[in-house]
Amino acid sequence: AFMLLSSALEPFAKNLVFGDLSHLENHLFQQALTKIKLEDYKDQKVIIKGCGKFPVPEYAYVEITRLLRPLVSSLMYGEACSAVPIYKKPKSK
């Protein structure tokens, strides 16, 4: 039944997501993260904002960490005045 519904909706829908609200939120954050130009963050110090007006699912924090860790010189979480270090690139010898 789900496949039939998906097949019927696909020509009219921009996106199809199966699941509950958290699945939809994860999907939308994943789409937004794919639009980030990761090369802009190469060897940069990056702070991922921890608090904000809108809730961010844990999935988005895990995914942005996965995407940025190989590129950045350091990755922190929180606010500039009290950021928690998540990753720091080892110094080259």
Coordinates of C-alpha atoms in Angstrom, one line a residue, residues 14-89:
K14 CA 8.4 17.8 -4.4
N15 CA 9.5 15.2 -1.8
L16 CA 8.2 12.0 -0.3
V17 CA 9.1 11.0 3.2
F18 CA 7.8 8.0 5.0
G19 CA 7.7 8.1 8.7
D20 CA 6.8 10.3 11.6
L21 CA 7.6 14.0 12.1
S22 CA 11.2 13.2 13.2
H23 CA 11.8 11.4 9.9
L24 CA 10.6 14.5 8.0
E25 CA 12.7 16.9 10.1
N26 CA 15.8 14.7 9.6
H27 CA 15.1 14.6 5.8
L28 CA 14.7 18.4 5.6
F29 CA 17.9 19.0 7.6
Q30 CA 19.8 16.5 5.4
Q31 CA 18.7 18.4 2.3
A32 CA 19.8 21.7 3.9
L33 CA 23.2 20.2 4.8
T34 CA 23.8 19.0 1.3
K35 CA 23.6 22.6 0.1
I36 CA 26.5 23.7 2.3
K37 CA 29.8 24.4 0.4
L38 CA 32.0 22.3 2.7
E39 CA 35.2 23.4 1.0
D40 CA 34.6 26.9 2.5
Y41 CA 35.3 25.4 5.9
K42 CA 38.6 23.7 5.1
D43 CA 41.2 24.4 7.8
Q44 CA 38.8 26.8 9.6
K45 CA 37.8 27.0 13.2
V46 CA 34.0 26.3 13.3
I47 CA 31.5 26.7 16.1
I48 CA 28.2 24.9 15.7
K49 CA 25.6 27.0 17.5
G50 CA 23.9 25.1 20.3
C51 CA 20.9 27.2 21.2
G52 CA 18.5 28.9 19.0
K53 CA 15.0 30.0 18.3
F54 CA 14.1 26.8 16.6
P55 CA 14.9 23.2 17.8
V56 CA 17.5 21.3 15.8
P57 CA 17.3 17.5 15.9
E58 CA 20.3 15.5 17.2
Y59 CA 20.6 14.0 13.7
A60 CA 21.6 17.3 12.3
Y61 CA 24.4 17.8 14.9
V62 CA 25.7 14.3 14.2
E63 CA 25.6 14.8 10.4
I64 CA 27.3 18.2 10.4
T65 CA 30.0 16.8 12.7
R66 CA 30.5 13.9 10.2
L67 CA 30.7 16.3 7.3
L68 CA 33.0 18.9 8.8
R69 CA 35.4 16.9 10.9
P70 CA 37.6 15.8 8.0
L71 CA 38.0 19.4 6.8
V72 CA 38.2 21.8 9.8
S73 CA 41.1 22.6 12.0
S74 CA 38.7 22.6 15.0
L75 CA 35.1 22.0 15.7
M76 CA 33.3 23.4 18.7
Y77 CA 29.7 23.3 20.0
G78 CA 27.9 26.1 21.8
E79 CA 28.4 29.9 21.9
A80 CA 31.6 31.7 21.3
C81 CA 32.0 32.6 25.0
S82 CA 31.6 29.1 26.2
A83 CA 32.2 26.7 23.3
V84 CA 32.8 23.0 24.0
P85 CA 35.6 21.5 21.9
I86 CA 34.5 18.6 19.8
Y87 CA 37.4 18.0 17.6
K88 CA 40.9 19.5 17.0
K89 CA 43.1 18.4 14.1

